């Protein structure tokens, strides 16, 4: 850990290298000039430029070398890009930062279905976590379940063969660390000896009503496997997570985002995490700009203290409010007009916000009327159609204006609804990686016809939706969605899995061009957050948030986009990540300086 920090510091120093001599020019001069690569601005009147100057954390000049070097002064640092490709920093439209952070520091068992992996992961988490912290969660067996299900296995076979952990696998590794892990579907938990002791679960302890303490048939000792109410015996003794641990988790997640070229996130943020963001922001450690989204049912308490969407500063702000119409595809709870193909009789379900007073239409109208932008999860075709109706009626009742309503996910859309996005000015907050993950079973569940409107990014764009891209990092409890905009762009452009399936892409007519995919990760996300004057393109006066790639994304074969590397990430003019090896820059900068 310490070593990698040192390397990082060295690499950052390498990005900030040569100082050039004065030209005698008056007026403010640039802090930094980037030259020697392609600057892809996402601005229609100057899509590509040769050089870029930064001053005070903002874009100071962009254009030809001659135009930009006019702003060079004695303190200007000139950075040689060595052919790299610079674009506006990627903004991710949908993250669950806190959950991702917890998985990074703690334990992630999504792909674990054997004791060797379990042992490795538990040991890793034990070493990373601060002393005294519990190892909790994990979600073991998710990939195993998916693999068996998609291989045609029946549910009962899956259950018979599935991985069965035992505390004996981890007890010796965790003599002082309490552990409570869970299977991905939360039907089974595994506690280690320390956790059982703290919870008072002994050989003699009776099973609680509605729960089971599994016991070894020979010795009668608890195996660590707990179900139902027995889980609560352990949960009750887990202390609240320390603030220190939350900060450590967040630092890892920030590092991951920076490595992936992400400079802004639209996050689903709980109060505890907001405190952590705020703490990191005050210390200058918040290396990603956060647009935090509380839930829609809180509109009146936020409005009561004068908070509107956009409250905060350029590092951390309250964004729109998140609502929910229906469930998700993963467990077939997304709401459809007709039943699922694999579950006749199941149309999916509505969420509490729809069913309970005051009801979602009223929450949408009320929040919008006080300047809090509703951003609502809708996945099945009926959920999307109904939500569009509710947005339409809110516009009618609150009057025309700059509403910027968002449909979050918009996974399956009926043919007639695409144009309504355009008519109502709706933002489609979609996650292209969902497409290449879910497409493996979509047609099994909703059939070929309905799948034509699934993850239909081109139809949404052509229907006039503002297309907004992101990751949903780290995904549901059965899948890991990487917070890698380059993989999102790959997914949108190829509609193929990472190993290139199916040939030509899944419903290839929905593939996007690279330029549109870049806009969906930059300027469109800035617009979705009402920040298009501050972010999302390289224009004089905007924040200097930049992502530097190792090659021209628009000249890259679609299938190769997944191999493009992020060389550096700059937020507000400050490098927050520099790839190992990019420090070769140091020499070329000196040469450039000499040559000029
Ligand atoms: Zn989500």
PDB file of N, CA and C in Angstrom, residues 487-573:
ATOM      1  N   UNK A 487     -15.566   0.517 -20.803  1.00  0.00           N
ATOM      2  CA  UNK A 487     -16.331  -0.715 -21.024  1.00  0.00           C
ATOM      3  C   UNK A 487     -17.782  -0.393 -21.365  1.00  0.00           C
ATOM      4  N   UNK A 488     -18.297   0.700 -20.799  1.00  0.00           N
ATOM      5  CA  UNK A 488     -19.650   1.139 -21.155  1.00  0.00           C
ATOM      6  C   UNK A 488     -19.709   1.546 -22.623  1.00  0.00           C
ATOM      7  N   UNK A 489     -18.701   2.268 -23.074  1.00  0.00           N
ATOM      8  CA  UNK A 489     -18.661   2.688 -24.476  1.00  0.00           C
ATOM      9  C   UNK A 489     -18.520   1.452 -25.379  1.00  0.00           C
ATOM     10  N   UNK A 490     -17.635   0.540 -24.965  1.00  0.00           N
ATOM     11  CA  UNK A 490     -17.492  -0.726 -25.713  1.00  0.00           C
ATOM     12  C   UNK A 490     -18.846  -1.426 -25.838  1.00  0.00           C
ATOM     13  N   UNK A 491     -19.586  -1.503 -24.720  1.00  0.00           N
ATOM     14  CA  UNK A 491     -20.873  -2.203 -24.712  1.00  0.00           C
ATOM     15  C   UNK A 491     -21.873  -1.527 -25.644  1.00  0.00           C
ATOM     16  N   UNK A 492     -21.926  -0.193 -25.595  1.00  0.00           N
ATOM     17  CA  UNK A 492     -22.905   0.532 -26.402  1.00  0.00           C
ATOM     18  C   UNK A 492     -22.576   0.438 -27.887  1.00  0.00           C
ATOM     19  N   UNK A 493     -21.287   0.361 -28.202  1.00  0.00           N
ATOM     20  CA  UNK A 493     -20.859   0.393 -29.591  1.00  0.00           C
ATOM     21  C   UNK A 493     -20.888  -1.004 -30.223  1.00  0.00           C
ATOM     22  N   UNK A 494     -20.600  -2.039 -29.414  1.00  0.00           N
ATOM     23  CA  UNK A 494     -20.560  -3.406 -29.977  1.00  0.00           C
ATOM     24  C   UNK A 494     -21.794  -4.238 -29.643  1.00  0.00           C
ATOM     25  N   UNK A 495     -22.409  -3.976 -28.497  1.00  0.00           N
ATOM     26  CA  UNK A 495     -23.467  -4.848 -27.969  1.00  0.00           C
ATOM     27  C   UNK A 495     -23.013  -6.304 -27.965  1.00  0.00           C
ATOM     28  N   UNK A 496     -21.772  -6.487 -27.521  1.00  0.00           N
ATOM     29  CA  UNK A 496     -21.200  -7.825 -27.382  1.00  0.00           C
ATOM     30  C   UNK A 496     -20.630  -7.988 -25.978  1.00  0.00           C
ATOM     31  N   UNK A 497     -20.590  -9.247 -25.521  1.00  0.00           N
ATOM     32  CA  UNK A 497     -19.940  -9.522 -24.243  1.00  0.00           C
ATOM     33  C   UNK A 497     -18.454  -9.210 -24.376  1.00  0.00           C
ATOM     34  N   UNK A 498     -17.747  -9.222 -23.266  1.00  0.00           N
ATOM     35  CA  UNK A 498     -16.329  -8.884 -23.322  1.00  0.00           C
ATOM     36  C   UNK A 498     -15.539  -9.880 -24.168  1.00  0.00           C
ATOM     37  N   UNK A 499     -16.093 -11.108 -24.344  1.00  0.00           N
ATOM     38  CA  UNK A 499     -15.398 -12.045 -25.239  1.00  0.00           C
ATOM     39  C   UNK A 499     -16.011 -12.055 -26.643  1.00  0.00           C
ATOM     40  N   UNK A 500     -16.724 -10.968 -26.979  1.00  0.00           N
ATOM     41  CA  UNK A 500     -17.119 -10.777 -28.379  1.00  0.00           C
ATOM     42  C   UNK A 500     -18.356 -11.521 -28.850  1.00  0.00           C
ATOM     43  N   UNK A 501     -19.244 -11.894 -27.931  1.00  0.00           N
ATOM     44  CA  UNK A 501     -20.467 -12.617 -28.309  1.00  0.00           C
ATOM     45  C   UNK A 501     -21.693 -11.721 -28.184  1.00  0.00           C
ATOM     46  N   UNK A 502     -22.753 -11.893 -28.958  1.00  0.00           N
ATOM     47  CA  UNK A 502     -22.759 -12.699 -30.171  1.00  0.00           C
ATOM     48  C   UNK A 502     -22.089 -11.947 -31.319  1.00  0.00           C
ATOM     49  N   UNK A 503     -21.730 -12.680 -32.331  1.00  0.00           N
ATOM     50  CA  UNK A 503     -21.090 -12.071 -33.497  1.00  0.00           C
ATOM     51  C   UNK A 503     -21.980 -10.970 -34.064  1.00  0.00           C
ATOM     52  N   UNK A 504     -21.412  -9.819 -34.330  1.00  0.00           N
ATOM     53  CA  UNK A 504     -22.184  -8.715 -34.907  1.00  0.00           C
ATOM     54  C   UNK A 504     -22.958  -7.917 -33.870  1.00  0.00           C
ATOM     55  N   UNK A 505     -23.123  -8.484 -32.673  1.00  0.00           N
ATOM     56  CA  UNK A 505     -23.811  -7.745 -31.610  1.00  0.00           C
ATOM     57  C   UNK A 505     -25.254  -8.170 -31.439  1.00  0.00           C
ATOM     58  N   UNK A 506     -25.751  -7.979 -30.236  1.00  0.00           N
ATOM     59  CA  UNK A 506     -27.125  -8.344 -29.882  1.00  0.00           C
ATOM     60  C   UNK A 506     -28.048  -7.217 -30.343  1.00  0.00           C
ATOM     61  N   UNK A 507     -29.030  -7.507 -31.195  1.00  0.00           N
ATOM     62  CA  UNK A 507     -29.857  -6.460 -31.824  1.00  0.00           C
ATOM     63  C   UNK A 507     -28.948  -5.318 -32.310  1.00  0.00           C
ATOM     64  N   UNK A 508     -28.146  -5.662 -33.339  1.00  0.00           N
ATOM     65  CA  UNK A 508     -27.085  -4.734 -33.773  1.00  0.00           C
ATOM     66  C   UNK A 508     -27.620  -3.385 -34.252  1.00  0.00           C
ATOM     67  N   UNK A 509     -28.900  -3.326 -34.639  1.00  0.00           N
ATOM     68  CA  UNK A 509     -29.448  -2.034 -35.104  1.00  0.00           C
ATOM     69  C   UNK A 509     -29.463  -1.009 -33.967  1.00  0.00           C
ATOM     70  N   UNK A 510     -29.255  -1.473 -32.733  1.00  0.00           N
ATOM     71  CA  UNK A 510     -29.240  -0.546 -31.592  1.00  0.00           C
ATOM     72  C   UNK A 510     -27.825  -0.087 -31.224  1.00  0.00           C
ATOM     73  N   UNK A 511     -26.819  -0.520 -32.006  1.00  0.00           N
ATOM     74  CA  UNK A 511     -25.450  -0.084 -31.699  1.00  0.00           C
ATOM     75  C   UNK A 511     -25.309   1.423 -31.889  1.00  0.00           C
ATOM     76  N   UNK A 512     -24.449   2.019 -31.135  1.00  0.00           N
ATOM     77  CA  UNK A 512     -24.211   3.459 -31.241  1.00  0.00           C
ATOM     78  C   UNK A 512     -22.852   3.716 -31.870  1.00  0.00           C
ATOM     79  N   UNK A 513     -22.681   4.925 -32.388  1.00  0.00           N
ATOM     80  CA  UNK A 513     -21.361   5.332 -32.838  1.00  0.00           C
ATOM     81  C   UNK A 513     -20.575   5.836 -31.619  1.00  0.00           C
ATOM     82  N   UNK A 514     -19.254   5.831 -31.726  1.00  0.00           N
ATOM     83  CA  UNK A 514     -18.408   6.179 -30.583  1.00  0.00           C
ATOM     84  C   UNK A 514     -18.648   7.623 -30.114  1.00  0.00           C
ATOM     85  N   UNK A 515     -18.827   8.529 -31.067  1.00  0.00           N
ATOM     86  CA  UNK A 515     -19.043   9.935 -30.704  1.00  0.00           C
ATOM     87  C   UNK A 515     -20.275  10.105 -29.820  1.00  0.00           C
ATOM     88  N   UNK A 516     -21.363   9.416 -30.171  1.00  0.00           N
ATOM     89  CA  UNK A 516     -22.582   9.518 -29.360  1.00  0.00           C
ATOM     90  C   UNK A 516     -22.357   8.915 -27.978  1.00  0.00           C
ATOM     91  N   UNK A 517     -21.603   7.818 -27.935  1.00  0.00           N
ATOM     92  CA  UNK A 517     -21.341   7.177 -26.641  1.00  0.00           C
ATOM     93  C   UNK A 517     -20.484   8.090 -25.760  1.00  0.00           C
ATOM     94  N   UNK A 518     -19.530   8.790 -26.371  1.00  0.00           N
ATOM     95  CA  UNK A 518     -18.709   9.725 -25.581  1.00  0.00           C
ATOM     96  C   UNK A 518     -19.591  10.857 -25.050  1.00  0.00           C
ATOM     97  N   UNK A 519     -20.463  11.393 -25.903  1.00  0.00           N
ATOM     98  CA  UNK A 519     -21.353  12.476 -25.423  1.00  0.00           C
ATOM     99  C   UNK A 519     -22.219  11.995 -24.263  1.00  0.00           C
ATOM    100  N   UNK A 520     -22.670  10.735 -24.344  1.00  0.00           N
ATOM    101  CA  UNK A 520     -23.528  10.202 -23.279  1.00  0.00           C
ATOM    102  C   UNK A 520     -22.769  10.069 -21.954  1.00  0.00           C
ATOM    103  N   UNK A 521     -21.443  10.022 -22.017  1.00  0.00           N
ATOM    104  CA  UNK A 521     -20.629   9.944 -20.799  1.00  0.00           C
ATOM    105  C   UNK A 521     -20.060  11.299 -20.372  1.00  0.00           C
ATOM    106  N   UNK A 522     -20.321  12.345 -21.175  1.00  0.00           N
ATOM    107  CA  UNK A 522     -19.707  13.638 -20.849  1.00  0.00           C
ATOM    108  C   UNK A 522     -20.757  14.751 -20.835  1.00  0.00           C
ATOM    109  N   UNK A 523     -20.949  15.397 -21.982  1.00  0.00           N
ATOM    110  CA  UNK A 523     -21.804  16.585 -22.017  1.00  0.00           C
ATOM    111  C   UNK A 523     -23.262  16.265 -21.647  1.00  0.00           C
ATOM    112  N   UNK A 524     -23.751  15.086 -22.061  1.00  0.00           N
ATOM    113  CA  UNK A 524     -25.143  14.762 -21.736  1.00  0.00           C
ATOM    114  C   UNK A 524     -25.331  14.543 -20.233  1.00  0.00           C
ATOM    115  N   UNK A 525     -24.314  13.989 -19.583  1.00  0.00           N
ATOM    116  CA  UNK A 525     -24.411  13.818 -18.135  1.00  0.00           C
ATOM    117  C   UNK A 525     -24.291  15.153 -17.412  1.00  0.00           C
ATOM    118  N   UNK A 526     -23.508  16.056 -17.982  1.00  0.00           N
ATOM    119  CA  UNK A 526     -23.440  17.399 -17.407  1.00  0.00           C
ATOM    120  C   UNK A 526     -24.811  18.067 -17.536  1.00  0.00           C
ATOM    121  N   UNK A 527     -25.417  17.923 -18.703  1.00  0.00           N
ATOM    122  CA  UNK A 527     -26.750  18.503 -18.922  1.00  0.00           C
ATOM    123  C   UNK A 527     -27.767  17.882 -17.961  1.00  0.00           C
ATOM    124  N   UNK A 528     -27.687  16.570 -17.789  1.00  0.00           N
ATOM    125  CA  UNK A 528     -28.644  15.871 -16.924  1.00  0.00           C
ATOM    126  C   UNK A 528     -28.593  16.415 -15.499  1.00  0.00           C
ATOM    127  N   UNK A 529     -27.423  16.965 -15.110  1.00  0.00           N
ATOM    128  CA  UNK A 529     -27.252  17.507 -13.760  1.00  0.00           C
ATOM    129  C   UNK A 529     -27.316  19.049 -13.775  1.00  0.00           C
ATOM    130  N   UNK A 530     -27.767  19.622 -14.872  1.00  0.00           N
ATOM    131  CA  UNK A 530     -27.821  21.088 -15.040  1.00  0.00           C
ATOM    132  C   UNK A 530     -26.440  21.706 -14.859  1.00  0.00           C
ATOM    133  N   UNK A 531     -25.424  21.025 -15.352  1.00  0.00           N
ATOM    134  CA  UNK A 531     -24.051  21.514 -15.184  1.00  0.00           C
ATOM    135  C   UNK A 531     -23.366  21.692 -16.536  1.00  0.00           C
ATOM    136  N   UNK A 532     -24.169  21.843 -17.591  1.00  0.00           N
ATOM    137  CA  UNK A 532     -23.570  21.906 -18.933  1.00  0.00           C
ATOM    138  C   UNK A 532     -22.748  23.166 -19.159  1.00  0.00           C
ATOM    139  N   UNK A 533     -22.908  24.174 -18.291  1.00  0.00           N
ATOM    140  CA  UNK A 533     -22.061  25.359 -18.436  1.00  0.00           C
ATOM    141  C   UNK A 533     -20.739  25.218 -17.687  1.00  0.00           C
ATOM    142  N   UNK A 534     -20.616  24.173 -16.879  1.00  0.00           N
ATOM    143  CA  UNK A 534     -19.438  23.974 -16.033  1.00  0.00           C
ATOM    144  C   UNK A 534     -18.586  22.784 -16.452  1.00  0.00           C
ATOM    145  N   UNK A 535     -19.241  21.786 -17.033  1.00  0.00           N
ATOM    146  CA  UNK A 535     -18.583  20.493 -17.261  1.00  0.00           C
ATOM    147  C   UNK A 535     -18.978  19.901 -18.607  1.00  0.00           C
ATOM    148  N   UNK A 536     -18.397  18.746 -18.897  1.00  0.00           N
ATOM    149  CA  UNK A 536     -18.896  17.918 -19.990  1.00  0.00           C
ATOM    150  C   UNK A 536     -18.289  18.186 -21.344  1.00  0.00           C
ATOM    151  N   UNK A 537     -17.542  19.281 -21.496  1.00  0.00           N
ATOM    152  CA  UNK A 537     -16.833  19.510 -22.758  1.00  0.00           C
ATOM    153  C   UNK A 537     -15.621  20.363 -22.448  1.00  0.00           C
ATOM    154  N   UNK A 538     -14.706  20.424 -23.415  1.00  0.00           N
ATOM    155  CA  UNK A 538     -13.491  21.221 -23.220  1.00  0.00           C
ATOM    156  C   UNK A 538     -13.724  22.570 -23.880  1.00  0.00           C
ATOM    157  N   UNK A 539     -14.076  23.537 -23.059  1.00  0.00           N
ATOM    158  CA  UNK A 539     -14.401  24.869 -23.552  1.00  0.00           C
ATOM    159  C   UNK A 539     -13.841  25.866 -22.560  1.00  0.00           C
ATOM    160  N   UNK A 540     -13.383  26.999 -23.041  1.00  0.00           N
ATOM    161  CA  UNK A 540     -12.792  28.004 -22.164  1.00  0.00           C
ATOM    162  C   UNK A 540     -13.787  28.387 -21.066  1.00  0.00           C
ATOM    163  N   UNK A 541     -13.321  28.353 -19.825  1.00  0.00           N
ATOM    164  CA  UNK A 541     -14.152  28.728 -18.689  1.00  0.00           C
ATOM    165  C   UNK A 541     -14.707  27.542 -17.926  1.00  0.00           C
ATOM    166  N   UNK A 542     -14.777  26.376 -18.587  1.00  0.00           N
ATOM    167  CA  UNK A 542     -15.300  25.197 -17.880  1.00  0.00           C
ATOM    168  C   UNK A 542     -14.229  24.606 -16.960  1.00  0.00           C
ATOM    169  N   UNK A 543     -14.684  23.796 -16.024  1.00  0.00           N
ATOM    170  CA  UNK A 543     -13.766  23.123 -15.106  1.00  0.00           C
ATOM    171  C   UNK A 543     -12.797  22.234 -15.892  1.00  0.00           C
ATOM    172  N   UNK A 544     -11.539  22.232 -15.482  1.00  0.00           N
ATOM    173  CA  UNK A 544     -10.529  21.425 -16.181  1.00  0.00           C
ATOM    174  C   UNK A 544     -10.561  19.995 -15.658  1.00  0.00           C
ATOM    175  N   UNK A 545     -11.630  19.280 -16.003  1.00  0.00           N
ATOM    176  CA  UNK A 545     -11.765  17.863 -15.673  1.00  0.00           C
ATOM    177  C   UNK A 545     -11.499  17.104 -16.964  1.00  0.00           C
ATOM    178  N   UNK A 546     -10.442  16.298 -16.963  1.00  0.00           N
ATOM    179  CA  UNK A 546     -10.006  15.680 -18.207  1.00  0.00           C
ATOM    180  C   UNK A 546      -9.649  14.220 -18.004  1.00  0.00           C
ATOM    181  N   UNK A 547      -9.898  13.423 -19.048  1.00  0.00           N
ATOM    182  CA  UNK A 547      -9.455  12.039 -19.042  1.00  0.00           C
ATOM    183  C   UNK A 547      -8.491  11.878 -20.211  1.00  0.00           C
ATOM    184  N   UNK A 548      -7.352  11.271 -19.947  1.00  0.00           N
ATOM    185  CA  UNK A 548      -6.341  11.109 -20.992  1.00  0.00           C
ATOM    186  C   UNK A 548      -6.205   9.621 -21.310  1.00  0.00           C
ATOM    187  N   UNK A 549      -6.401   9.271 -22.583  1.00  0.00           N
ATOM    188  CA  UNK A 549      -6.364   7.875 -23.019  1.00  0.00           C
ATOM    189  C   UNK A 549      -5.144   7.619 -23.890  1.00  0.00           C
ATOM    190  N   UNK A 550      -4.806   6.339 -24.044  1.00  0.00           N
ATOM    191  CA  UNK A 550      -3.580   6.018 -24.796  1.00  0.00           C
ATOM    192  C   UNK A 550      -3.780   6.043 -26.305  1.00  0.00           C
ATOM    193  N   UNK A 551      -5.019   6.210 -26.776  1.00  0.00           N
ATOM    194  CA  UNK A 551      -5.213   6.281 -28.230  1.00  0.00           C
ATOM    195  C   UNK A 551      -6.517   7.004 -28.558  1.00  0.00           C
ATOM    196  N   UNK A 552      -6.641   7.355 -29.827  1.00  0.00           N
ATOM    197  CA  UNK A 552      -7.824   8.073 -30.318  1.00  0.00           C
ATOM    198  C   UNK A 552      -9.022   7.126 -30.297  1.00  0.00           C
ATOM    199  N   UNK A 553      -9.969   7.416 -29.438  1.00  0.00           N
ATOM    200  CA  UNK A 553     -11.114   6.526 -29.263  1.00  0.00           C
ATOM    201  C   UNK A 553     -11.935   6.410 -30.545  1.00  0.00           C
ATOM    202  N   UNK A 554     -12.000   7.488 -31.320  1.00  0.00           N
ATOM    203  CA  UNK A 554     -12.833   7.462 -32.521  1.00  0.00           C
ATOM    204  C   UNK A 554     -12.175   6.714 -33.666  1.00  0.00           C
ATOM    205  N   UNK A 555     -10.866   6.490 -33.543  1.00  0.00           N
ATOM    206  CA  UNK A 555     -10.162   5.773 -34.604  1.00  0.00           C
ATOM    207  C   UNK A 555      -9.911   4.323 -34.184  1.00  0.00           C
ATOM    208  N   UNK A 556     -10.459   3.922 -33.048  1.00  0.00           N
ATOM    209  CA  UNK A 556     -10.214   2.574 -32.521  1.00  0.00           C
ATOM    210  C   UNK A 556     -11.307   1.625 -33.016  1.00  0.00           C
ATOM    211  N   UNK A 557     -10.903   0.427 -33.444  1.00  0.00           N
ATOM    212  CA  UNK A 557     -11.867  -0.615 -33.807  1.00  0.00           C
ATOM    213  C   UNK A 557     -12.795  -0.846 -32.623  1.00  0.00           C
ATOM    214  N   UNK A 558     -14.122  -0.921 -32.865  1.00  0.00           N
ATOM    215  CA  UNK A 558     -15.048  -1.108 -31.735  1.00  0.00           C
ATOM    216  C   UNK A 558     -14.641  -2.229 -30.774  1.00  0.00           C
ATOM    217  N   UNK A 559     -14.236  -3.368 -31.341  1.00  0.00           N
ATOM    218  CA  UNK A 559     -13.884  -4.508 -30.496  1.00  0.00           C
ATOM    219  C   UNK A 559     -12.651  -4.264 -29.624  1.00  0.00           C
ATOM    220  N   UNK A 560     -11.859  -3.242 -29.994  1.00  0.00           N
ATOM    221  CA  UNK A 560     -10.626  -2.935 -29.265  1.00  0.00           C
ATOM    222  C   UNK A 560     -10.839  -1.920 -28.144  1.00  0.00           C
ATOM    223  N   UNK A 561     -12.022  -1.295 -28.120  1.00  0.00           N
ATOM    224  CA  UNK A 561     -12.241  -0.213 -27.150  1.00  0.00           C
ATOM    225  C   UNK A 561     -12.047  -0.707 -25.719  1.00  0.00           C
ATOM    226  N   UNK A 562     -12.361  -1.980 -25.490  1.00  0.00           N
ATOM    227  CA  UNK A 562     -12.202  -2.499 -24.128  1.00  0.00           C
ATOM    228  C   UNK A 562     -10.737  -2.571 -23.703  1.00  0.00           C
ATOM    229  N   UNK A 563      -9.812  -2.474 -24.673  1.00  0.00           N
ATOM    230  CA  UNK A 563      -8.382  -2.525 -24.343  1.00  0.00           C
ATOM    231  C   UNK A 563      -7.720  -1.155 -24.247  1.00  0.00           C
ATOM    232  N   UNK A 564      -8.501  -0.108 -24.480  1.00  0.00           N
ATOM    233  CA  UNK A 564      -7.938   1.246 -24.386  1.00  0.00           C
ATOM    234  C   UNK A 564      -7.579   1.511 -22.926  1.00  0.00           C
ATOM    235  N   UNK A 565      -6.441   2.192 -22.699  1.00  0.00           N
ATOM    236  CA  UNK A 565      -6.005   2.446 -21.319  1.00  0.00           C
ATOM    237  C   UNK A 565      -6.183   3.897 -20.937  1.00  0.00           C
ATOM    238  N   UNK A 566      -6.536   4.110 -19.687  1.00  0.00           N
ATOM    239  CA  UNK A 566      -6.561   5.459 -19.143  1.00  0.00           C
ATOM    240  C   UNK A 566      -5.132   5.786 -18.710  1.00  0.00           C
ATOM    241  N   UNK A 567      -4.583   6.884 -19.251  1.00  0.00           N
ATOM    242  CA  UNK A 567      -3.210   7.271 -18.891  1.00  0.00           C
ATOM    243  C   UNK A 567      -3.188   8.234 -17.713  1.00  0.00           C
ATOM    244  N   UNK A 568      -4.189   9.084 -17.664  1.00  0.00           N
ATOM    245  CA  UNK A 568      -4.228  10.032 -16.540  1.00  0.00           C
ATOM    246  C   UNK A 568      -5.622  10.603 -16.401  1.00  0.00           C
ATOM    247  N   UNK A 569      -5.910  11.051 -15.191  1.00  0.00           N
ATOM    248  CA  UNK A 569      -7.190  11.670 -14.895  1.00  0.00           C
ATOM    249  C   UNK A 569      -6.908  12.978 -14.166  1.00  0.00           C
ATOM    250  N   UNK A 570      -7.536  14.045 -14.651  1.00  0.00           N
ATOM    251  CA  UNK A 570      -7.289  15.370 -14.082  1.00  0.00           C
ATOM    252  C   UNK A 570      -8.621  15.950 -13.614  1.00  0.00           C
ATOM    253  N   UNK A 571      -8.660  16.394 -12.381  1.00  0.00           N
ATOM    254  CA  UNK A 571      -9.884  17.000 -11.844  1.00  0.00           C
ATOM    255  C   UNK A 571      -9.548  18.412 -11.379  1.00  0.00           C
ATOM    256  N   UNK A 572     -10.221  19.390 -11.934  1.00  0.00           N
ATOM    257  CA  UNK A 572      -9.954  20.775 -11.574  1.00  0.00           C
ATOM    258  C   UNK A 572      -8.489  21.142 -11.791  1.00  0.00           C
ATOM    259  N   UNK A 573      -7.915  20.638 -12.876  1.00  0.00           N
ATOM    260  CA  UNK A 573      -6.524  20.960 -13.212  1.00  0.00           C
ATOM    261  C   UNK A 573      -5.491  20.160 -12.441  1.00  0.00           C
TER     262      UNK A 573
END
